Structure formats: structure tokens, C-alpha cells
mmCIF file of C-alpha atoms in Angstrom:
data_model
loop_
_atom_site.group_PDB
_atom_site.id
_atom_site.type_symbol
_atom_site.label_atom_id
_atom_site.label_comp_id
_atom_site.label_asym_id
_atom_site.label_seq_id
_atom_site.Cartn_x
_atom_site.Cartn_y
_atom_site.Cartn_z
ATOM 1 C CA UNK A 16 15.204 3.694 21.386
ATOM 2 C CA UNK A 17 17.688 6.252 22.636
ATOM 3 C CA UNK A 18 18.062 6.252 26.405
ATOM 4 C CA UNK A 19 16.870 9.107 28.594
ATOM 5 C CA UNK A 20 14.819 10.769 25.861
ATOM 6 C CA UNK A 21 11.377 10.118 27.352
ATOM 7 C CA UNK A 22 9.725 11.471 30.459
ATOM 8 C CA UNK A 23 9.421 8.048 32.119
ATOM 9 C CA UNK A 24 13.155 7.476 31.658
ATOM 10 C CA UNK A 25 13.552 10.110 34.369
ATOM 11 C CA UNK A 26 11.085 8.539 36.787
ATOM 12 C CA UNK A 27 8.189 10.860 35.982
ATOM 13 C CA UNK A 28 4.878 9.042 35.504
ATOM 14 C CA UNK A 29 1.838 10.688 34.013
ATOM 15 C CA UNK A 30 -1.560 9.564 35.263
ATOM 16 C CA UNK A 31 -2.624 6.364 36.982
ATOM 17 C CA UNK A 32 -3.089 3.842 34.171
ATOM 18 C CA UNK A 33 -0.194 1.655 33.043
ATOM 19 C CA UNK A 34 1.427 2.090 29.626
ATOM 20 C CA UNK A 35 1.930 -0.777 27.218
ATOM 21 C CA UNK A 36 5.256 -2.556 26.792
ATOM 22 C CA UNK A 37 6.555 0.091 24.368
ATOM 23 C CA UNK A 38 4.562 3.033 25.735
ATOM 24 C CA UNK A 39 3.765 3.785 22.096
ATOM 25 C CA UNK A 40 0.898 3.775 19.623
ATOM 26 C CA UNK A 41 2.329 0.495 18.314
ATOM 27 C CA UNK A 42 1.268 -1.215 21.539
ATOM 28 C CA UNK A 43 -2.105 -1.448 19.795
ATOM 29 C CA UNK A 44 -1.836 -4.794 17.954
ATOM 30 C CA UNK A 45 -1.211 -4.504 14.231
ATOM 31 C CA UNK A 46 -0.450 -0.767 14.197
ATOM 32 C CA UNK A 47 2.585 0.362 12.208
ATOM 33 C CA UNK A 48 4.388 3.724 12.043
ATOM 34 C CA UNK A 49 6.902 4.949 9.467
ATOM 35 C CA UNK A 50 8.853 8.165 8.899
ATOM 36 C CA UNK A 51 10.603 9.968 6.078
ATOM 37 C CA UNK A 52 12.862 12.814 7.223
ATOM 38 C CA UNK A 53 14.251 15.685 5.151
ATOM 39 C CA UNK A 54 17.200 17.524 6.674
ATOM 40 C CA UNK A 55 19.142 19.097 3.830
ATOM 41 C CA UNK A 56 21.445 22.105 3.666
ATOM 42 C CA UNK A 57 20.646 25.072 5.888
ATOM 43 C CA UNK A 58 16.937 25.481 5.178
ATOM 44 C CA UNK A 59 15.137 22.155 4.711
ATOM 45 C CA UNK A 60 13.767 20.708 7.960
ATOM 46 C CA UNK A 61 10.609 18.712 7.316
ATOM 47 C CA UNK A 62 9.241 15.242 6.675
ATOM 48 C CA UNK A 63 6.380 12.752 6.655
ATOM 49 C CA UNK A 64 4.965 10.332 9.204
ATOM 50 C CA UNK A 65 2.614 7.498 8.252
ATOM 51 C CA UNK A 66 0.344 5.585 10.635
ATOM 52 C CA UNK A 67 -1.223 2.323 9.448
ATOM 53 C CA UNK A 68 -4.066 0.887 11.577
ATOM 54 C CA UNK A 69 -3.412 -2.611 10.233
ATOM 55 C CA UNK A 70 -1.100 -4.304 7.751
ATOM 56 C CA UNK A 71 -3.718 -5.480 5.254
ATOM 57 C CA UNK A 72 -5.388 -3.574 2.409
ATOM 58 C CA UNK A 73 -6.995 -0.729 4.357
ATOM 59 C CA UNK A 74 -9.272 0.269 1.486
ATOM 60 C CA UNK A 75 -10.696 -3.245 1.297
ATOM 61 C CA UNK A 76 -10.873 -3.572 5.099
ATOM 62 C CA UNK A 77 -11.872 -0.113 6.287
ATOM 63 C CA UNK A 78 -11.798 0.747 9.976
ATOM 64 C CA UNK A 79 -14.278 2.734 12.088
ATOM 65 C CA UNK A 80 -13.014 6.286 12.546
ATOM 66 C CA UNK A 81 -13.912 9.777 13.680
ATOM 67 C CA UNK A 82 -12.272 13.196 13.571
ATOM 68 C CA UNK A 83 -12.705 15.911 16.179
ATOM 69 C CA UNK A 84 -11.744 19.521 15.504
ATOM 70 C CA UNK A 85 -10.456 21.314 18.606
ATOM 71 C CA UNK A 86 -9.547 24.495 16.723
ATOM 72 C CA UNK A 87 -9.811 24.440 12.959
ATOM 73 C CA UNK A 88 -7.015 26.693 11.690
ATOM 74 C CA UNK A 89 -5.587 23.885 9.572
ATOM 75 C CA UNK A 90 -5.736 21.868 6.385
ATOM 76 C CA UNK A 91 -6.815 18.375 7.396
ATOM 77 C CA UNK A 92 -7.742 16.588 4.167
ATOM 78 C CA UNK A 93 -10.381 13.871 4.080
ATOM 79 C CA UNK A 94 -12.412 15.103 7.052
ATOM 80 C CA UNK A 95 -15.890 15.282 5.514
ATOM 81 C CA UNK A 96 -16.044 11.702 4.260
ATOM 82 C CA UNK A 97 -14.854 10.339 7.606
ATOM 83 C CA UNK A 98 -17.523 12.476 9.273
ATOM 84 C CA UNK A 99 -20.215 11.257 6.882
ATOM 85 C CA UNK A 100 -19.406 7.549 6.632
ATOM 86 C CA UNK A 101 -17.591 6.944 9.882
ATOM 87 C CA UNK A 102 -14.662 5.029 8.493
ATOM 88 C CA UNK A 103 -11.048 5.343 7.335
ATOM 89 C CA UNK A 104 -9.792 3.734 4.124
ATOM 90 C CA UNK A 105 -6.148 4.832 3.829
ATOM 91 C CA UNK A 106 -3.058 5.217 5.977
ATOM 92 C CA UNK A 107 -3.026 8.404 8.055
ATOM 93 C CA UNK A 108 -0.344 10.783 6.806
ATOM 94 C CA UNK A 109 1.155 13.715 8.714
ATOM 95 C CA UNK A 110 3.376 16.325 7.046
ATOM 96 C CA UNK A 111 3.743 20.111 6.712
ATOM 97 C CA UNK A 112 0.991 22.511 5.680
ATOM 98 C CA UNK A 113 1.965 23.096 2.063
ATOM 99 C CA UNK A 114 2.692 19.425 1.395
ATOM 100 C CA UNK A 115 -0.852 18.182 1.998
ATOM 101 C CA UNK A 116 -1.780 18.062 -1.738
ATOM 102 C CA UNK A 117 1.407 16.147 -2.545
ATOM 103 C CA UNK A 118 0.715 13.683 0.238
ATOM 104 C CA UNK A 119 -2.853 13.192 -0.970
ATOM 105 C CA UNK A 120 -1.634 12.378 -4.476
ATOM 106 C CA UNK A 121 0.844 9.883 -3.062
ATOM 107 C CA UNK A 122 -1.754 8.126 -0.906
ATOM 108 C CA UNK A 123 -4.221 8.002 -3.783
ATOM 109 C CA UNK A 124 -1.568 6.401 -5.995
ATOM 110 C CA UNK A 125 -0.554 3.997 -3.231
ATOM 111 C CA UNK A 126 -4.163 2.896 -2.784
ATOM 112 C CA UNK A 127 -4.965 2.543 -6.482
ATOM 113 C CA UNK A 128 -1.854 0.436 -7.018
ATOM 114 C CA UNK A 129 -2.641 -2.050 -4.259
ATOM 115 C CA UNK A 130 -3.803 -5.535 -5.197
ATOM 116 C CA UNK A 131 -7.613 -5.895 -5.265
ATOM 117 C CA UNK A 132 -8.088 -2.169 -5.935
ATOM 118 C CA UNK A 133 -8.098 -2.317 -9.750
ATOM 119 C CA UNK A 134 -11.698 -1.116 -10.008
ATOM 120 C CA UNK A 135 -11.507 1.639 -7.369
ATOM 121 C CA UNK A 136 -12.647 5.052 -8.636
ATOM 122 C CA UNK A 137 -12.662 7.084 -5.405
ATOM 123 C CA UNK A 138 -10.115 7.332 -2.578
ATOM 124 C CA UNK A 139 -10.473 9.435 0.572
ATOM 125 C CA UNK A 140 -6.893 10.151 1.605
ATOM 126 C CA UNK A 141 -6.594 11.446 5.170
ATOM 127 C CA UNK A 142 -3.666 13.857 5.545
ATOM 128 C CA UNK A 143 -2.977 16.091 8.535
ATOM 129 C CA UNK A 144 -0.430 18.864 8.931
ATOM 130 C CA UNK A 145 1.255 21.463 11.051
ATOM 131 C CA UNK A 146 3.224 24.468 9.829
ATOM 132 C CA UNK A 147 7.010 24.067 10.185
ATOM 133 C CA UNK A 148 7.790 27.280 8.302
ATOM 134 C CA UNK A 149 9.968 28.851 11.007
ATOM 135 C CA UNK A 150 12.680 26.189 10.769
ATOM 136 C CA UNK A 151 11.858 24.846 7.302
ATOM 137 C CA UNK A 152 11.746 26.387 3.828
ATOM 138 C CA UNK A 153 8.081 25.468 3.606
ATOM 139 C CA UNK A 154 7.509 27.546 0.471
ATOM 140 C CA UNK A 155 9.997 25.343 -1.354
ATOM 141 C CA UNK A 156 7.586 22.407 -0.973
ATOM 142 C CA UNK A 157 10.393 19.897 -0.779
ATOM 143 C CA UNK A 158 8.278 16.908 0.225
ATOM 144 C CA UNK A 159 7.665 14.679 -2.796
ATOM 145 C CA UNK A 160 5.313 11.770 -3.381
ATOM 146 C CA UNK A 161 8.333 9.495 -3.048
ATOM 147 C CA UNK A 162 8.915 10.738 0.501
ATOM 148 C CA UNK A 163 5.300 9.931 1.405
ATOM 149 C CA UNK A 164 5.559 6.454 -0.091
ATOM 150 C CA UNK A 165 8.862 5.978 1.736
ATOM 151 C CA UNK A 166 7.154 6.729 5.062
ATOM 152 C CA UNK A 167 4.426 4.180 4.279
ATOM 153 C CA UNK A 168 6.976 1.583 3.181
ATOM 154 C CA UNK A 169 9.040 2.229 6.334
ATOM 155 C CA UNK A 170 6.021 1.639 8.561
ATOM 156 C CA UNK A 171 6.580 -1.114 11.100
ATOM 157 C CA UNK A 172 5.513 -2.276 14.510
ATOM 158 C CA UNK A 173 7.799 -1.975 17.520
ATOM 159 C CA UNK A 174 9.422 1.133 19.069
ATOM 160 C CA UNK A 175 8.570 4.486 17.461
ATOM 161 C CA UNK A 176 11.322 7.042 16.964
ATOM 162 C CA UNK A 177 10.313 10.396 18.453
ATOM 163 C CA UNK A 178 11.411 14.026 18.346
ATOM 164 C CA UNK A 179 13.076 15.498 15.258
ATOM 165 C CA UNK A 180 11.835 12.830 12.883
ATOM 166 C CA UNK A 181 9.322 12.586 10.047
ATOM 167 C CA UNK A 182 6.521 15.129 10.270
ATOM 168 C CA UNK A 183 8.002 16.414 13.522
ATOM 169 C CA UNK A 184 11.370 17.359 12.053
ATOM 170 C CA UNK A 185 10.752 21.121 11.982
ATOM 171 C CA UNK A 186 8.059 21.622 14.599
ATOM 172 C CA UNK A 187 8.067 23.794 17.737
ATOM 173 C CA UNK A 188 6.156 23.180 20.981
ATOM 174 C CA UNK A 189 5.791 25.739 23.808
ATOM 175 C CA UNK A 190 8.678 27.636 22.234
ATOM 176 C CA UNK A 191 10.980 24.588 22.535
ATOM 177 C CA UNK A 192 11.801 21.990 19.915
ATOM 178 C CA UNK A 193 8.771 19.747 19.528
ATOM 179 C CA UNK A 194 8.250 16.844 17.180
ATOM 180 C CA UNK A 195 6.753 13.379 17.119
ATOM 181 C CA UNK A 196 5.737 11.884 20.449
ATOM 182 C CA UNK A 197 3.832 8.769 21.428
ATOM 183 C CA UNK A 198 2.442 6.968 24.456
ATOM 184 C CA UNK A 199 -0.075 4.267 25.357
ATOM 185 C CA UNK A 200 -2.295 2.997 28.146
ATOM 186 C CA UNK A 201 -3.606 -0.507 28.829
ATOM 187 C CA UNK A 202 -6.840 -0.942 30.755
ATOM 188 C CA UNK A 203 -7.032 -3.500 33.567
ATOM 189 C CA UNK A 204 -8.511 -6.848 32.499
ATOM 190 C CA UNK A 205 -11.669 -6.226 34.503
ATOM 191 C CA UNK A 206 -12.261 -3.144 32.320
ATOM 192 C CA UNK A 207 -11.659 -5.023 29.077
ATOM 193 C CA UNK A 208 -7.869 -5.001 28.874
ATOM 194 C CA UNK A 209 -7.998 -2.753 25.812
ATOM 195 C CA UNK A 210 -5.045 -0.673 24.656
ATOM 196 C CA UNK A 211 -5.178 3.003 23.657
ATOM 197 C CA UNK A 212 -2.201 4.394 21.750
ATOM 198 C CA UNK A 213 -1.589 8.032 20.818
ATOM 199 C CA UNK A 214 0.874 9.671 18.435
ATOM 200 C CA UNK A 215 1.220 13.448 18.182
ATOM 201 C CA UNK A 216 2.879 15.960 15.890
ATOM 202 C CA UNK A 217 3.410 18.794 18.387
ATOM 203 C CA UNK A 218 3.673 22.336 17.044
ATOM 204 C CA UNK A 219 1.670 24.546 19.389
ATOM 205 C CA UNK A 220 1.940 26.917 22.329
ATOM 206 C CA UNK A 221 0.460 27.927 25.637
ATOM 207 C CA UNK A 222 1.905 27.894 29.156
ATOM 208 C CA UNK A 223 3.768 24.625 29.675
ATOM 209 C CA UNK A 224 3.135 22.460 32.687
ATOM 210 C CA UNK A 225 4.401 18.940 33.362
ATOM 211 C CA UNK A 226 2.662 16.630 35.826
ATOM 212 C CA UNK A 227 0.957 19.696 37.266
ATOM 213 C CA UNK A 228 4.216 21.619 37.740
ATOM 214 C CA UNK A 229 4.035 25.116 36.216
ATOM 215 C CA UNK A 230 7.227 24.893 34.191
ATOM 216 C CA UNK A 231 6.826 28.018 32.057
ATOM 217 C CA UNK A 232 5.827 30.060 35.074
ATOM 218 C CA UNK A 233 8.961 29.000 36.961
ATOM 219 C CA UNK A 234 11.095 29.646 33.884
ATOM 220 C CA UNK A 235 9.449 33.085 33.513
ATOM 221 C CA UNK A 236 8.696 32.295 29.888
ATOM 222 C CA UNK A 237 5.265 33.853 29.710
ATOM 223 C CA UNK A 238 3.528 37.189 30.140
ATOM 224 C CA UNK A 239 0.052 38.549 29.643
ATOM 225 C CA UNK A 240 0.765 38.587 25.926
ATOM 226 C CA UNK A 241 2.991 35.465 26.035
ATOM 227 C CA UNK A 242 6.704 35.789 25.332
ATOM 228 C CA UNK A 243 6.540 33.508 22.311
ATOM 229 C CA UNK A 244 3.784 32.825 19.845
ATOM 230 C CA UNK A 245 1.073 30.510 21.150
ATOM 231 C CA UNK A 246 -0.095 29.832 17.610
ATOM 232 C CA UNK A 247 0.677 26.572 15.883
ATOM 233 C CA UNK A 248 -1.021 23.216 15.642
ATOM 234 C CA UNK A 249 -1.182 19.729 17.065
ATOM 235 C CA UNK A 250 -2.163 16.610 15.180
ATOM 236 C CA UNK A 251 -3.267 13.816 17.512
ATOM 237 C CA UNK A 252 -3.873 10.255 16.337
ATOM 238 C CA UNK A 253 -5.671 7.941 18.771
ATOM 239 C CA UNK A 254 -5.852 4.231 17.967
ATOM 240 C CA UNK A 255 -7.438 1.509 20.077
ATOM 241 C CA UNK A 256 -8.248 -2.173 19.792
ATOM 242 C CA UNK A 257 -11.474 -1.567 21.706
ATOM 243 C CA UNK A 258 -14.485 -2.335 19.480
ATOM 244 C CA UNK A 259 -15.981 1.121 18.977
ATOM 245 C CA UNK A 260 -18.254 2.689 16.384
ATOM 246 C CA UNK A 261 -17.615 6.125 14.900
ATOM 247 C CA UNK A 262 -19.938 7.852 17.390
ATOM 248 C CA UNK A 263 -18.009 6.665 20.414
ATOM 249 C CA UNK A 264 -14.721 7.216 18.597
ATOM 250 C CA UNK A 265 -15.654 10.875 18.246
ATOM 251 C CA UNK A 266 -16.354 10.980 21.982
ATOM 252 C CA UNK A 267 -12.930 9.411 22.527
ATOM 253 C CA UNK A 268 -11.281 11.930 20.201
ATOM 254 C CA UNK A 269 -12.695 14.842 22.189
ATOM 255 C CA UNK A 270 -10.817 13.634 25.276
ATOM 256 C CA UNK A 271 -7.461 14.024 23.522
ATOM 257 C CA UNK A 272 -8.002 17.770 23.727
ATOM 258 C CA UNK A 273 -8.180 17.404 27.511
ATOM 259 C CA UNK A 274 -4.770 15.742 27.371
ATOM 260 C CA UNK A 275 -3.438 18.677 25.355
ATOM 261 C CA UNK A 276 -4.853 21.134 27.890
ATOM 262 C CA UNK A 277 -3.139 19.268 30.748
ATOM 263 C CA UNK A 278 0.209 20.189 29.178
ATOM 264 C CA UNK A 279 -0.796 23.867 29.109
ATOM 265 C CA UNK A 280 -1.924 24.003 25.482
ATOM 266 C CA UNK A 281 -4.622 26.573 24.861
ATOM 267 C CA UNK A 282 -5.840 25.838 21.292
ATOM 268 C CA UNK A 283 -5.087 29.404 20.238
ATOM 269 C CA UNK A 284 -6.734 31.308 17.404
ATOM 270 C CA UNK A 285 -4.018 30.310 14.939
ATOM 271 C CA UNK A 286 -3.856 26.672 15.983
ATOM 272 C CA UNK A 287 -5.057 23.665 14.024
ATOM 273 C CA UNK A 288 -5.798 21.059 16.679
ATOM 274 C CA UNK A 289 -7.230 17.878 15.207
ATOM 275 C CA UNK A 290 -7.801 14.408 16.603
ATOM 276 C CA UNK A 291 -8.190 11.321 14.417
ATOM 277 C CA UNK A 292 -9.557 8.354 16.364
ATOM 278 C CA UNK A 293 -9.705 4.817 14.964
ATOM 279 C CA UNK A 294 -10.749 1.391 16.209
ATOM 280 C CA UNK A 295 -8.474 -1.363 14.919
ATOM 281 C CA UNK A 296 -10.696 -4.178 16.251
ATOM 282 C CA UNK A 297 -10.854 -6.746 13.454
ATOM 283 C CA UNK A 298 -14.494 -7.564 14.207
ATOM 284 C CA UNK A 299 -15.412 -3.928 13.480
ATOM 285 C CA UNK A 300 -13.796 -3.632 10.066
ATOM 286 C CA UNK A 301 -15.988 -2.576 7.182
ATOM 287 C CA UNK A 302 -15.541 -4.550 3.952
ATOM 288 C CA UNK A 303 -15.402 -2.483 0.771
ATOM 289 C CA UNK A 304 -17.804 -4.904 -0.896
ATOM 290 C CA UNK A 305 -20.264 -7.339 0.619
ATOM 291 C CA UNK A 306 -23.108 -9.527 -0.606
ATOM 292 C CA UNK A 307 -25.120 -8.444 2.426
ATOM 293 C CA UNK A 308 -26.841 -5.088 2.797
ATOM 294 C CA UNK A 309 -26.470 -5.260 6.577
ATOM 295 C CA UNK A 310 -23.450 -5.399 8.835
ATOM 296 C CA UNK A 311 -23.594 -6.749 12.351
ATOM 297 C CA UNK A 312 -20.824 -5.891 14.783
ATOM 298 C CA UNK A 313 -20.418 -5.942 18.538
ATOM 299 C CA UNK A 314 -19.361 -2.612 19.991
ATOM 300 C CA UNK A 315 -18.868 -1.351 23.521
ATOM 301 C CA UNK A 316 -21.733 0.233 25.393
ATOM 302 C CA UNK A 317 -21.555 3.876 26.369
ATOM 303 C CA UNK A 318 -21.048 2.847 29.985
ATOM 304 C CA UNK A 319 -17.753 1.162 29.049
ATOM 305 C CA UNK A 320 -16.234 4.346 27.633
ATOM 306 C CA UNK A 321 -15.056 6.129 30.775
ATOM 307 C CA UNK A 322 -11.838 4.102 31.275
ATOM 308 C CA UNK A 323 -10.997 4.630 27.594
ATOM 309 C CA UNK A 324 -11.544 8.371 28.020
ATOM 310 C CA UNK A 325 -9.025 8.438 30.864
ATOM 311 C CA UNK A 326 -6.558 6.334 28.859
ATOM 312 C CA UNK A 327 -6.791 8.792 25.958
ATOM 313 C CA UNK A 328 -6.274 11.836 28.163
ATOM 314 C CA UNK A 329 -3.219 10.349 29.874
ATOM 315 C CA UNK A 330 -1.637 8.966 26.692
ATOM 316 C CA UNK A 331 -2.116 12.253 24.813
ATOM 317 C CA UNK A 332 -0.587 14.261 27.648
ATOM 318 C CA UNK A 333 2.421 11.966 27.864
ATOM 319 C CA UNK A 334 2.858 11.765 24.082
ATOM 320 C CA UNK A 335 3.135 15.551 23.898
ATOM 321 C CA UNK A 336 5.640 15.633 26.752
ATOM 322 C CA UNK A 337 7.639 12.827 25.107
ATOM 323 C CA UNK A 338 7.819 14.898 21.929
ATOM 324 C CA UNK A 339 9.413 17.681 23.966
ATOM 325 C CA UNK A 340 11.864 15.441 25.809
ATOM 326 C CA UNK A 341 12.907 13.744 22.559
ATOM 327 C CA UNK A 342 13.225 17.016 20.648
ATOM 328 C CA UNK A 343 16.770 18.229 20.054
ATOM 329 C CA UNK A 344 18.004 21.782 19.451
ATOM 330 C CA UNK A 345 17.743 22.635 15.761
ATOM 331 C CA UNK A 346 19.027 25.418 13.502
ATOM 332 C CA UNK A 347 17.068 25.842 10.301
ATOM 333 C CA UNK A 348 15.800 28.338 7.749
ATOM 334 C CA UNK A 349 17.628 31.689 7.754
ATOM 335 C CA UNK A 350 19.622 30.617 10.790
ATOM 336 C CA UNK A 351 16.552 30.335 13.021
ATOM 337 C CA UNK A 352 17.362 28.332 16.143
ATOM 338 C CA UNK A 353 14.993 26.537 18.493
ATOM 339 C CA UNK A 354 16.397 25.124 21.712
ATOM 340 C CA UNK A 355 15.474 21.799 23.236
ATOM 341 C CA UNK A 356 13.633 21.905 26.528
ATOM 342 C CA UNK A 357 16.189 22.440 29.343
ATOM 343 C CA UNK A 358 15.815 18.961 30.822
ATOM 344 C CA UNK A 359 18.096 19.351 33.821
ATOM 345 C CA UNK A 360 16.363 22.524 34.949
ATOM 346 C CA UNK A 361 12.912 21.052 34.401
ATOM 347 C CA UNK A 362 13.780 17.810 36.182
ATOM 348 C CA UNK A 363 14.936 19.783 39.212
ATOM 349 C CA UNK A 364 11.506 21.434 39.304
ATOM 350 C CA UNK A 365 9.784 18.065 39.057
ATOM 351 C CA UNK A 366 11.981 16.567 41.754
ATOM 352 C CA UNK A 367 11.315 19.495 44.070
ATOM 353 C CA UNK A 368 7.587 18.971 43.528
ATOM 354 C CA UNK A 369 7.874 15.285 44.368
ATOM 355 C CA UNK A 370 7.024 14.151 40.827
ATOM 356 C CA UNK A 371 10.030 11.844 40.314
ATOM 357 C CA UNK A 372 10.002 8.259 41.546
#
């Protein structure tokens, strides 16, 4: 990881729960993340990010899942089947708006070509997006199936590269350069010791605040009508090793929107704010085929959810802020330029407010 490109590198801690060793979605055991980045010529600034809940055949070993729609101005593919059946059967793919069909084709091909899937006749590819058309020649539809497969093949555990990478290459957040961001929280052992990891593709607006400090207000970057567009989108992926069913995963997913709001996001009319929540607990996996008509699993009671809610809120908030701190100034389509967040100026605000350790 590059030094000094995350909020905690500067002594700013979000929330009260402790992050995992990597402070990343890959702190959840078995989770892998991969990117494919397209930066070509003056106008192409886009890419693909793949999140794998486990390293085995996901179609054969499906995982409990839920999707929550904060504001639905978006093109999230695969939503209805996850809603109906409560499980996920493919990697989660993030890309740009007009590349969703291409990504779906790639994931379908990837799944059909996997060992054990010779007789599969239906695949529910889950593909999320945000619109990077200000910096990227989105109409050129430069993402290919090969780029999607490259992101899946690149997926690995360990540190996750953030900022101008993969699906976050051309995104904008609060008028600054956004991108991919990630964070995690680990519950105390007495609360189960479970890990919650979040990865975001930040591309939205509002009135930025960090650790409660009104950054945009102090920078005079807002007005009654807002000085930059608040439209955009945010894809949020929440993974946990806590044994949860789809009902409680949807409850968990809703809390990610609270994390977005803590950064000043407002889920504007033109924003596609979606949360995909998944339990990676091996005991909760759903086999594609079984000789039994019943499945017995142990899942957490409702009363055990509150600490996981807090973990999700904190990790989502910090993941978004990490995407901003990792984002670098970019010039793209037609010479459009988006500046990185002015770290020195912002850190002075945080220090003055007593937010730096």
C-alpha cells in the first residue's frame, strides 16, 4: 500500500470499533478483490473491480445475500433474483454504467466455463455501476469481457489498492476525485469476534464532512443550490463472516446508507445508491444441488445484530473517506479535470477540531 493515502495514516480514526489488520474488505476471511484499469490516451478513464466472497466455485456454493436500494437511479443487474432467493451465485462486479451488459456476459461465460458447471442453464450475474462519463469516454464502451475476466483473475486476498483504480478510475466524489475505498471493523470477542468489511465505488455528492467536521462548509464549496452537482452514485459492498440469513443481511445493508450520510452524502435524485450485503460464513453456504429438500443452518439472532450494524456504518463511512484520500487529480475526456481533495487544508481543519491523534 502507498503510504499516507488513507485517513488513518494521518491519525484520524472513524468510530469506536477497531479495524482489521488490513482495514479492508479482505479482512473477512476468504474474500478476494481484483481490478482491471483502463487509462488510455486523453479520454479513456474507466475500469472494473471484482469482489469474490470465497475462492471456490461460487455457483456451486452460493452465499446468503441481500441488496438494499437507497436511491434507485442506477442499473444494478441481478437484483430481483437476489431479492427473491436470498443468495448470490457469482462474483460481484463493479464497472461503469454503459458497461453493465458487457460485464454480465463476461460473468456468465466465466461461470459456465467453471468446472462442475457443465449442466448450468441459468446464471444470475450481479453487476453494479456508477457513471464515470465526465472523465471517461463512456459512450465508447471501452470495457471488454476480457477486462472483466482480468479483474476476476487478478482477485486476491491481502491489501486492496484504492483510489484511481478499477471501477473507481473515473469517478468523482463530493466534487473531488473519488474512486475505490475500503475499510473493516472487527467486533470484540464477547460480541462474536466477527469481521465486517466494506468496499465502495464512490461517485456521488452532497456536503462533505469528515469525522463530524464540516469540510465543505469551511471550504465554502456549497450553496443553497450546491456549487457542484450532487448527482452521481455509490456502490457499497458489505461482506461479513457473521452467519446471517438474507433477511438480516438486508437489515445490515440498510445501515451502509447511514455510513454514507455521515460523510455528507444525500442520496440525490440522480444518484444510484446500492448496497450488496453477503455472509461468507461457510456454514451458511447454499449448495446448488442437494439430496435433501431441507437445509439447516445456524444464524445469529436479531438481538446480535446491533454491533454488526455499528460496524457497517463505521466501515462504510471510512471506506468512502479512504476513496477520497487515495484519489489523485485526474484529467480526462475533453480535458475535464477533477482535483484530489486538498489534504493539507483538510487535515488542518481536523487538527483544529481535535480529530487527529
